[in-house]
mmCIF file of C-alpha atoms in Angstrom:
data_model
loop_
_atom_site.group_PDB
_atom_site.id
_atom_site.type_symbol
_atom_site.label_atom_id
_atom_site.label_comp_id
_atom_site.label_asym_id
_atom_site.label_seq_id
_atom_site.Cartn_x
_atom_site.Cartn_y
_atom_site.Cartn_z
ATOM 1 C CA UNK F 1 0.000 0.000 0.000
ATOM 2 C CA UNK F 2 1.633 3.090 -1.026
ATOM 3 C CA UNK F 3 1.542 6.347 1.566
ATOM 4 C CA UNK F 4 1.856 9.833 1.108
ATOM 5 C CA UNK F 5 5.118 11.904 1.631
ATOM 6 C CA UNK F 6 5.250 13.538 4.752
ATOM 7 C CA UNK F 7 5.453 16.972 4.948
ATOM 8 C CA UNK F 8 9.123 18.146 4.087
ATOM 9 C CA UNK F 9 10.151 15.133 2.581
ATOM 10 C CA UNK F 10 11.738 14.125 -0.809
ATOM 11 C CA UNK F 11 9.961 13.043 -3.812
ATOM 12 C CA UNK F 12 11.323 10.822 -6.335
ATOM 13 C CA UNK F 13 13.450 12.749 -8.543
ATOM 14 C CA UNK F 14 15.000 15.201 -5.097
ATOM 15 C CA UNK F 15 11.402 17.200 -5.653
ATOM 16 C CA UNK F 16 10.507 18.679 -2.051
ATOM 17 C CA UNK F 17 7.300 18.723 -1.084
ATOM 18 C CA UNK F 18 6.221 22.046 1.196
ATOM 19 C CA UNK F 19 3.809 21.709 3.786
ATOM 20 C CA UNK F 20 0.975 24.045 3.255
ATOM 21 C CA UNK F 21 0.854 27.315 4.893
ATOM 22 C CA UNK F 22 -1.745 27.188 8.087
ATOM 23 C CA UNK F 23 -4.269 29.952 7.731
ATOM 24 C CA UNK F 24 -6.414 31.331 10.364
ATOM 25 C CA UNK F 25 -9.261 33.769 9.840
ATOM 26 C CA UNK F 26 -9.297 36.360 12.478
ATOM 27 C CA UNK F 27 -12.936 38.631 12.742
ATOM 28 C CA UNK F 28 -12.967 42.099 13.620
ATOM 29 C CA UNK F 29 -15.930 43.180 15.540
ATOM 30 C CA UNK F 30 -16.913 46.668 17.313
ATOM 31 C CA UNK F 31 -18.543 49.342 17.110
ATOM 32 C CA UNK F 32 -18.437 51.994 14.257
ATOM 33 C CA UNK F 33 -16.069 54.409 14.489
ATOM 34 C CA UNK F 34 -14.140 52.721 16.983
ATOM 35 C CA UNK F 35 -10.882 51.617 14.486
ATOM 36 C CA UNK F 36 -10.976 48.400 13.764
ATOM 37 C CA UNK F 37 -9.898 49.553 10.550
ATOM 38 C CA UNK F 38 -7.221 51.596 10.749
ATOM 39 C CA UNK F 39 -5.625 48.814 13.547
ATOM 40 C CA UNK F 40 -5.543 46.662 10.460
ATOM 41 C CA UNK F 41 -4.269 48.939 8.204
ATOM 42 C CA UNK F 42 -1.409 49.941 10.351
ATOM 43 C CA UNK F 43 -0.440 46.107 10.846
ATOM 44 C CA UNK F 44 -0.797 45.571 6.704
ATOM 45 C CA UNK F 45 0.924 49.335 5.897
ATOM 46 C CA UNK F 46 2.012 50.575 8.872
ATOM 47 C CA UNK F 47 0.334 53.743 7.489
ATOM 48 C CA UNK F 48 -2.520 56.056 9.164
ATOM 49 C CA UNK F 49 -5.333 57.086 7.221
ATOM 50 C CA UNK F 50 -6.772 60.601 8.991
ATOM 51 C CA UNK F 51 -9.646 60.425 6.045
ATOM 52 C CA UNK F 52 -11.913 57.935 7.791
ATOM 53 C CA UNK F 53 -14.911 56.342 5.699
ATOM 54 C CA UNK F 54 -17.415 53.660 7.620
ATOM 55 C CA UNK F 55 -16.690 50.023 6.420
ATOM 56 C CA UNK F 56 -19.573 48.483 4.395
ATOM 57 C CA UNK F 57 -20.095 45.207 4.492
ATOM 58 C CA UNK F 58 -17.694 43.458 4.813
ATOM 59 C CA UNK F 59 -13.674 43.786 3.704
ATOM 60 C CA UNK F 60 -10.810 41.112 3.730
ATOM 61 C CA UNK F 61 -7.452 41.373 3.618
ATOM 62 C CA UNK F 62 -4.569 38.542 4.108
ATOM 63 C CA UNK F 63 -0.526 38.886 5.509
ATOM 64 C CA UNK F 64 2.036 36.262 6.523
ATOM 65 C CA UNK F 65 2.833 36.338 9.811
ATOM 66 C CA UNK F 66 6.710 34.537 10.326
ATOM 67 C CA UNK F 67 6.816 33.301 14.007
ATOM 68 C CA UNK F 68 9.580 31.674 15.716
ATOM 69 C CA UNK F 69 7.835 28.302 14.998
ATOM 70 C CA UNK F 70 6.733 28.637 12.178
ATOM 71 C CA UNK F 71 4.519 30.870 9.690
ATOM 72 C CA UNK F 72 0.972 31.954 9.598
ATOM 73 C CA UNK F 73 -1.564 33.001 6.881
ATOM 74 C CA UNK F 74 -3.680 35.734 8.866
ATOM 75 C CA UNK F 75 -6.965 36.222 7.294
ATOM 76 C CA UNK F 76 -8.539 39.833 8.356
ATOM 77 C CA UNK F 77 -11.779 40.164 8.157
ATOM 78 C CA UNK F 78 -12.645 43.537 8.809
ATOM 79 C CA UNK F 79 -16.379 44.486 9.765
ATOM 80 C CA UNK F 80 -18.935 46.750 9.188
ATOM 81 C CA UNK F 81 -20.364 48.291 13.341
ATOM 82 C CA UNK F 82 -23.535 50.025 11.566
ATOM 83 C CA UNK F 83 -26.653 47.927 12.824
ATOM 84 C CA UNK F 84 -27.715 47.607 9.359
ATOM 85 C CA UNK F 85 -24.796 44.966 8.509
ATOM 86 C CA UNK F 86 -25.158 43.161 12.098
ATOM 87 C CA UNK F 87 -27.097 40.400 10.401
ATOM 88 C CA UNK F 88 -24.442 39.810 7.960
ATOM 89 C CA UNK F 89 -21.711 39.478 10.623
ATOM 90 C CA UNK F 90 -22.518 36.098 12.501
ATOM 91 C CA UNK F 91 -21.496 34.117 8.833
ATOM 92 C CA UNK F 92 -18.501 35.585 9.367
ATOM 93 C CA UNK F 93 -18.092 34.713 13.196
ATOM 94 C CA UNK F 94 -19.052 31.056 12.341
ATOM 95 C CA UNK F 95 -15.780 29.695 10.901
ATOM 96 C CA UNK F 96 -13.303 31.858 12.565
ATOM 97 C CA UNK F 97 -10.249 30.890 15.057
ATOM 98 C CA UNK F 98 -9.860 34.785 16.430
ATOM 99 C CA UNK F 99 -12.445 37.186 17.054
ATOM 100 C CA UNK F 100 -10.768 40.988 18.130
ATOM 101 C CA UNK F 101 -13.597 43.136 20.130
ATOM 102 C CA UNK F 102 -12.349 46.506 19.579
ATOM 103 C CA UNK F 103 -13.817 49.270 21.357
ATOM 104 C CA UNK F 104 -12.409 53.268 22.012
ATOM 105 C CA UNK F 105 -11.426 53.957 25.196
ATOM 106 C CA UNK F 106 -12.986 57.574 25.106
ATOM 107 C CA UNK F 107 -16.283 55.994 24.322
ATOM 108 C CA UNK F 108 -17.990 54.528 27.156
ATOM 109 C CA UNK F 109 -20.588 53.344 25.685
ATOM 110 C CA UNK F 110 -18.445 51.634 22.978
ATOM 111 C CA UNK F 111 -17.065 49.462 26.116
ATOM 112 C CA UNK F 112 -20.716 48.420 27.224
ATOM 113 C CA UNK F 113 -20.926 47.036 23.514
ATOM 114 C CA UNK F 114 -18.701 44.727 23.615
ATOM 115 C CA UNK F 115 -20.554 42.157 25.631
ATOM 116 C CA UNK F 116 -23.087 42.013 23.216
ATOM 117 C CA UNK F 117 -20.056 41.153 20.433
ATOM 118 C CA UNK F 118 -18.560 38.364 22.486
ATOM 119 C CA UNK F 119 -22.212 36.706 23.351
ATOM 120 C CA UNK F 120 -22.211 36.844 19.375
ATOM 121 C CA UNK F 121 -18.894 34.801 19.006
ATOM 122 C CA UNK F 122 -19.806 32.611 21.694
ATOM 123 C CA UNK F 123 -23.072 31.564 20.604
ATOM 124 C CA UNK F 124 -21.656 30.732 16.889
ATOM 125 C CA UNK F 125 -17.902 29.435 18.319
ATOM 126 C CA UNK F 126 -18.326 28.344 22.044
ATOM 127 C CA UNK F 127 -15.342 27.953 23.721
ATOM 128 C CA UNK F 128 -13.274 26.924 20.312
ATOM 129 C CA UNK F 129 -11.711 30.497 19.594
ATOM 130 C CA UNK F 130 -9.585 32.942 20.679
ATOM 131 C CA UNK F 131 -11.370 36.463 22.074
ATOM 132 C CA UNK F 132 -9.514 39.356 22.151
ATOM 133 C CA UNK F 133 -10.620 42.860 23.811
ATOM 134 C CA UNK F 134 -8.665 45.708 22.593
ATOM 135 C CA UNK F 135 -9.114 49.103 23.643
ATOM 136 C CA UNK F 136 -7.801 51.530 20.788
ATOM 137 C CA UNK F 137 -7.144 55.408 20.666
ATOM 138 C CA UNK F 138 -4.876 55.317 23.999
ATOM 139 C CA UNK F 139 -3.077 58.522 21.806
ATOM 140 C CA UNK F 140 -6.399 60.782 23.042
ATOM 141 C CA UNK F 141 -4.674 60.780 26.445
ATOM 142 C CA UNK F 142 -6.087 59.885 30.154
ATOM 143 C CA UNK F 143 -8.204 63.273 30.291
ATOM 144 C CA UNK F 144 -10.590 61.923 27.112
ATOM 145 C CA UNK F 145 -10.573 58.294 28.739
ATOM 146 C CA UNK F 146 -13.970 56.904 30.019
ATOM 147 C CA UNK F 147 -12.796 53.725 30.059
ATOM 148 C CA UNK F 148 -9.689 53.010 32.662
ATOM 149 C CA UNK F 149 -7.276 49.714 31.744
ATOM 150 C CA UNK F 150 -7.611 48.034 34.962
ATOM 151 C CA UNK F 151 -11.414 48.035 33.943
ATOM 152 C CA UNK F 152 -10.754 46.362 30.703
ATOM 153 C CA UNK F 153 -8.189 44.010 32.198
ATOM 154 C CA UNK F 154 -10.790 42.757 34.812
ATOM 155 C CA UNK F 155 -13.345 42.571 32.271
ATOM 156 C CA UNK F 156 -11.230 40.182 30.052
ATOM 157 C CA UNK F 157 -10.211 38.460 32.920
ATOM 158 C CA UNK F 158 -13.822 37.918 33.996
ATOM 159 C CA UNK F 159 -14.775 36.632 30.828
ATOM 160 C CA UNK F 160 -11.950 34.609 30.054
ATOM 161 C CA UNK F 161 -10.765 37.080 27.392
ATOM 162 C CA UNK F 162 -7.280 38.186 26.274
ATOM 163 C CA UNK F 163 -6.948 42.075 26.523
ATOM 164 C CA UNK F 164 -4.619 44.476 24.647
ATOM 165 C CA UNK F 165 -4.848 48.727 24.580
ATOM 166 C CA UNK F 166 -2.912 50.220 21.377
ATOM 167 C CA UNK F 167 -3.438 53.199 19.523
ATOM 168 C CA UNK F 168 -3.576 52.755 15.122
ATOM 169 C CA UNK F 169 -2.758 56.271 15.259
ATOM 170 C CA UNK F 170 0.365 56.140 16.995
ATOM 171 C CA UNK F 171 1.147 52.325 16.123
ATOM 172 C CA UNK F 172 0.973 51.958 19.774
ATOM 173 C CA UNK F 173 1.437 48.447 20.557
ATOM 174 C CA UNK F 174 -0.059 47.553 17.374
ATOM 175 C CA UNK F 175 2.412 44.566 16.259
ATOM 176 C CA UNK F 176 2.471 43.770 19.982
ATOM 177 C CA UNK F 177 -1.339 43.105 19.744
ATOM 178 C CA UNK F 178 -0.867 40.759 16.105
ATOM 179 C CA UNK F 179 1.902 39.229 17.969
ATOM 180 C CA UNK F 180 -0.380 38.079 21.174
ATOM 181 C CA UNK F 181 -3.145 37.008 18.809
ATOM 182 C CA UNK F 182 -0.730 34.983 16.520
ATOM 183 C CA UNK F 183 0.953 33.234 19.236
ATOM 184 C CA UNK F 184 -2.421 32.390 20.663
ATOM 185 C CA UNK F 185 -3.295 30.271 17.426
ATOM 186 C CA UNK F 186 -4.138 26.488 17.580
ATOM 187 C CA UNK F 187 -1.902 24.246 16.265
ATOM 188 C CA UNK F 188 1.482 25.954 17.633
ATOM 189 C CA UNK F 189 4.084 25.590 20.336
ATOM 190 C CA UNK F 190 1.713 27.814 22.819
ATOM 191 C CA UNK F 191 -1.830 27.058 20.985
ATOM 192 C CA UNK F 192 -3.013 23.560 22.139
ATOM 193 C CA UNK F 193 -6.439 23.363 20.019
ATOM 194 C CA UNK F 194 -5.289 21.745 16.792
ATOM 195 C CA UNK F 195 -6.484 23.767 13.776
ATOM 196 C CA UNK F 196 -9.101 22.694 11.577
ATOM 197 C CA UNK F 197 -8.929 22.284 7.846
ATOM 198 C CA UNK F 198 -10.632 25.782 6.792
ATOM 199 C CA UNK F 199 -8.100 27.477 9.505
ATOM 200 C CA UNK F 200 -10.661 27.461 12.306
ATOM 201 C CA UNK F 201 -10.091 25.437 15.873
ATOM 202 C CA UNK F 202 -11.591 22.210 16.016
ATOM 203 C CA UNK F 203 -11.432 22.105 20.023
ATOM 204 C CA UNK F 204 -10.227 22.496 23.280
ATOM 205 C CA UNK F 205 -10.268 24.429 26.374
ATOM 206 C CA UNK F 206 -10.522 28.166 25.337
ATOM 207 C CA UNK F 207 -8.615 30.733 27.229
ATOM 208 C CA UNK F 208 -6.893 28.539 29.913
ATOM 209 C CA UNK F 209 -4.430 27.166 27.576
ATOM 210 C CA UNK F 210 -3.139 30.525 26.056
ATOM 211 C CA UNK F 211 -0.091 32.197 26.660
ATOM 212 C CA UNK F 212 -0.149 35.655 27.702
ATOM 213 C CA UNK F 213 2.650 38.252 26.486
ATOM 214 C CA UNK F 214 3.839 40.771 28.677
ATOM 215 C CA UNK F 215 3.142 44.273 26.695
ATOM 216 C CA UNK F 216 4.433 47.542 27.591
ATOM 217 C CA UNK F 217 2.465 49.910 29.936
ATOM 218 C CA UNK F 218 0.490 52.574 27.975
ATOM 219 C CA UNK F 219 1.727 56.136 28.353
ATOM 220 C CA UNK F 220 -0.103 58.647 29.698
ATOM 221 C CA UNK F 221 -0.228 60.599 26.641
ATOM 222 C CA UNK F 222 0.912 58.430 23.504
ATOM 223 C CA UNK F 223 2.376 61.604 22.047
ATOM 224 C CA UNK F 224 4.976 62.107 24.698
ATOM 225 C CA UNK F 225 6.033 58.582 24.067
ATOM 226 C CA UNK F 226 9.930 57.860 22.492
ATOM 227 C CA UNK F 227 8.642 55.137 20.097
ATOM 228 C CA UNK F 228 5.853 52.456 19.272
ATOM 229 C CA UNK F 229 5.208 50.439 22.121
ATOM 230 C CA UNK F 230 5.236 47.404 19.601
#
């Protein structure tokens, strides 16, 4: 009975065969207006776009991700927060192995939101994905903040969620945040869930097996910062 190669290995003829690229689809969820695209676009192009215009729909967009393990396809699927698309959103939820609830911690209300995103990922996923609260625009300073970071840490600790603040304007802790969320993955050295054929986990216990990262502290005021606080 004849078997397949093994990933790596010679074919006849010195030929080698490359195992295929692991790809995980990662959901971005929130509120309008509160960045989740412009914390994508400054991961794809480290670039800032001031000109904001409202996601519709639904966009994608894909990057390779080279870890110390090994490399990643991340999938970013980049939502629309208007109610009128919320319908459209839970398709997207259902296959997923990250789901990033972003919210703006000048907007309070924004905050409140996000349990209503992560009941939505938990009643399509369960307990087989990654949830990760990230509170964006720490570059508006502590006098606009309505929304402190010990309150989202114990919120994401209450919940079981990982929890990163970053600012896409300042590309505060931006590639800090990809890096958490990529190291989290199933299937790696520090993800224990195994990933499924169309990228998405295929079980295991949720948050109790993920590694955290220690990120820097946020500054006060992002623009008296040296650097990014990638």
């Amino acid at each position: 009975m004849s078997t397949r190669p093994a990933p790596g290995s010679r074919r006849p003829g010195g030929a080698t065969s490359l195992a295929p690229l692991a790809k995980y689809k990662l959901v971005f969820l929130g509120d309008q207006s509160v960045g989740k695209t412009s914390i994508i676009t400054r991961f794809m192009y480290d670039n800032f776009d001031r000109h904001y215009q409202a996601t519709i729909g639904i966009d994608f967009l894909s990057k390779t991700m080279y870890l110390e393990d090994r490399t990643v396809r991340l999938q970013l699927w980049d939502t629309a927060g208007q109610e009128r698309f919320r319908s459209l959103i839970p398709s997207y939820i259902r296959d997923s192995s990250v789901a990033v609830v972003v919210f703006d911690v000048t907007n309070r209300a924004s905050f409140v939101n996000t349990a209503k995103w992560v009941e939505d990922v938990r009643a399509e996923r369960g307990t087989d994905v990654v949830i990760c609260l990230v509170g964006n625009k720490t570059d508006l300073g502590n006098d606009k903040r309505q929304v402190s970071t010990e309150e989202g840490e114990e919120k994401a600790k209450a919940d079981g969620l990982l929890f990163v603040e970053c600012s896409a304007k300042a590309g505060y802790n931006i590639k800090s945040l990809f890096r958490k969320l990529a190291t989290s993955l199933p299937g790696g050295a520090d993800g224990s869930n195994g990933a499924g054929g169309n990228g998405g986990a295929t079980g295991g216990s949720g948050a109790s097996n993920l590694v955290d990262i220690k990120l820097s502290a946020t500054p006060a005021n992002i623009d008296d910062a040296k650097g990014c606080g990638c």
